[in-house]
Amino acid sequence: MASNHRVPVIFLGVGNIGRTLLRQILEGKEVVARRTGLLLAPIVLADVSGVLLDPAGLPEEMLRAALEVTANGKLLKSVPGIQSLDRVIETLRPGVILVDMTATPKTMPTLLAAIETECGIVLANKIPLTTNWGTAEAFFEYPYLRYECTVGAGLPVIKTLRCLLDTDDEVEAIEGCLSGTLNYLCTRLEHHIPYSDAIAEAHDLGYTEPDPRDDLSGKDIARKVLILARTAGWEMEEADLTVEALYTESLANISVEEFMVAAPSLDVEYATRVRKAQSMGRTLRYVAHIDPEGSTVGLKPVDRDSPLGTLRGSDNYIALYTARYDESPLVISGPGAGPEVTAAGVMGDIIELAHQMIKK
Ligand SMILES: NC(=O)c1ccc[n+]([C@@H]2O[C@H](COP(=O)([O-])OP(=O)(O)OC[C@H]3O[C@@H](n4cnc5c(N)ncnc54)[C@H](OP(=O)(O)O)[C@@H]3O)[C@@H](O)[C@H]2O)c1
């Protein structure tokens, strides 16, 4: 592998995605090197407890030790050699790729410093791209940024959208189901499972966040919508989106346990909406619609035999309506979550960015 180009990679976050990416890099390094000419070399692993850091490349034994402790739910500080989190900044330099696989705004100063030092940046974290436009603009305008996994996990949504825009197509609207969890809920409702039972079921299966309202609020989808809109060149703010939460305001500020007890109070309302849709040959889906005028996200009756109506399980579906794809849209569909596909999508971003930076 002597002639391969070494790509130093900084991991911010070694949770589900970070850990899976680390394993995929270790397991796949020969294939990746043979096919791409790149040798991905983690130089920093960071979680809230600190960093493991070596600008020359962390030794494989240390990477394997980090994988083992984090897979057992422990923090990186259990691995000998941990240092303070603020040392990440020292490792930023051109040619390095910083990957944010956290879900926190706290990485923002490091990301802005990475732009200053001309590092590559890969985001799985949606927060930097969904803050107010005044702050987020710096990311959207930065040429060495990739963020494929912020929408549809490993599905090629952002690169497809960018390709359409780069080739002077005109994007007129984007529509789809962007939450596997809410699609699962919709398919259970259509089988006449009561709302509260469907939520309890999804919660027990680990499909929802620990607080199911984090999914039911639609806020995570609103973030994805904002990223799609801003990528399309529509400079929207969160306030421009109309988002329907799948619970009432009265259930917003109670504990998770109280919410689960109170959820049956909404069973009749959702069963009625499902029956009404079915009486017209339709079914309910949690649909996002985006166009230059704004965006709506919420439950919508769709034809039962349409692509959205037949969408099953936790799949995502994204339809791009453009000047060229006018009669039928360009469609991307498939699993929209999960560590394996998401980490692989992050690795794809790293590879693409590394090639772009080498050519510079
Ligand atoms: N899971 C999916 O299928 C999926 C799909 C697409 C996109 N994403 C996005 O990918 C990101 C990661 O998801 P995940 O499921 O891997 O989450 P996760 O398991 O909660 O992992 C988050 C990681 O970030 C670390 N972290 C938190 N604050 C940090 C800080 N200030 N500096 C450095 N590290 C910090 C956490 O450390 P501690 O463990 O020490 O707190 C943890 O290692 C999220 O933004 C998520 O929305 C996930």
CSV table of C-alpha atoms and ligand atoms in Angstrom, one decimal, residues 12-19 46-49 75 85 100-104 106-107 124-126 149-150 153 220 336-339 342, ligand 1:
chain,number,residue,atom,x,y,z
A,12,LEU,CA,-15.9,13.8,16.6
A,13,GLY,CA,-18.2,11.2,18.2
A,14,VAL,CA,-17.8,7.5,18.5
A,15,GLY,CA,-21.4,6.5,19.1
A,16,ASN,CA,-23.4,4.3,16.8
A,17,ILE,CA,-22.2,5.9,13.6
A,18,GLY,CA,-18.6,6.8,14.7
A,19,ARG,CA,-18.0,3.3,16.0
A,46,ALA,CA,-13.3,12.2,20.5
A,47,ASP,CA,-16.3,11.7,22.7
A,48,VAL,CA,-17.5,13.8,25.7
A,49,SER,CA,-14.8,12.3,27.9
A,75,LEU,CA,-16.4,6.3,27.3
A,85,LEU,CA,-11.2,17.5,24.3
A,100,ASP,CA,-18.8,15.3,13.0
A,101,MET,CA,-20.8,12.3,14.1
A,102,THR,CA,-22.3,13.9,17.2
A,103,ALA,CA,-25.7,15.4,17.6
A,104,THR,CA,-24.6,18.6,19.5
A,106,LYS,CA,-21.0,22.1,20.9
A,107,THR,CA,-18.8,21.1,17.9
A,124,ALA,CA,-23.7,13.5,9.9
A,125,ASN,CA,-24.7,16.1,12.5
A,126,LYS,CA,-27.6,18.2,11.1
A,149,CYS,CA,-25.9,11.3,5.7
A,150,THR,CA,-27.8,14.2,7.2
A,153,ALA,CA,-28.7,8.2,5.8
A,220,ASP,CA,-35.8,16.0,13.0
A,336,GLY,CA,-33.1,5.9,5.6
A,337,ALA,CA,-31.4,5.0,8.9
A,338,GLY,CA,-29.1,2.4,10.5
A,339,PRO,CA,-25.4,2.5,11.5
A,342,THR,CA,-25.0,5.6,7.5
B,1,LIG,N1,-28.2,6.5,13.7
B,1,LIG,C1,-28.6,6.7,12.4
B,1,LIG,O1,-29.1,5.8,11.7
B,1,LIG,C2,-28.3,8.1,11.8
B,1,LIG,C3,-28.6,8.2,10.4
B,1,LIG,C4,-28.3,9.5,9.8
B,1,LIG,C5,-27.7,10.5,10.6
B,1,LIG,N2,-27.4,10.3,11.9
B,1,LIG,C6,-26.8,11.3,12.7
B,1,LIG,O2,-25.5,10.9,13.1
B,1,LIG,C7,-25.1,11.6,14.3
B,1,LIG,C8,-24.6,10.5,15.2
B,1,LIG,O3,-25.7,9.5,15.5
B,1,LIG,P1,-25.4,8.3,16.5
B,1,LIG,O4,-26.6,7.4,16.4
B,1,LIG,O5,-24.1,7.8,16.3
B,1,LIG,O6,-25.5,9.1,17.9
B,1,LIG,P2,-24.8,8.6,19.3
B,1,LIG,O7,-24.8,7.1,19.4
B,1,LIG,O8,-25.6,9.4,20.4
B,1,LIG,O9,-23.3,9.2,19.3
B,1,LIG,C9,-23.0,10.5,19.4
B,1,LIG,C10,-21.5,10.6,19.8
B,1,LIG,O10,-21.1,12.0,19.9
B,1,LIG,C11,-20.3,12.1,21.1
B,1,LIG,N3,-20.3,13.5,21.5
B,1,LIG,C12,-21.3,14.2,22.1
B,1,LIG,N4,-20.9,15.5,22.4
B,1,LIG,C13,-19.6,15.6,21.9
B,1,LIG,C14,-18.6,16.6,21.8
B,1,LIG,N5,-18.9,17.8,22.3
B,1,LIG,N6,-17.4,16.3,21.3
B,1,LIG,C15,-17.1,15.1,20.8
B,1,LIG,N7,-18.0,14.1,20.8
B,1,LIG,C16,-19.2,14.3,21.4
B,1,LIG,C17,-21.0,11.2,22.1
B,1,LIG,O11,-20.1,11.0,23.1
B,1,LIG,P3,-20.7,10.3,24.5
B,1,LIG,O12,-21.1,8.9,24.2
B,1,LIG,O13,-19.5,10.4,25.4
B,1,LIG,O14,-21.8,11.2,24.9
B,1,LIG,C18,-21.1,10.0,21.1
B,1,LIG,O15,-19.9,9.3,21.0
B,1,LIG,C19,-26.4,12.3,14.8
B,1,LIG,O16,-26.3,13.7,14.5
B,1,LIG,C20,-27.5,11.6,14.0
B,1,LIG,O17,-28.6,12.5,13.8
B,1,LIG,C21,-27.7,9.1,12.5
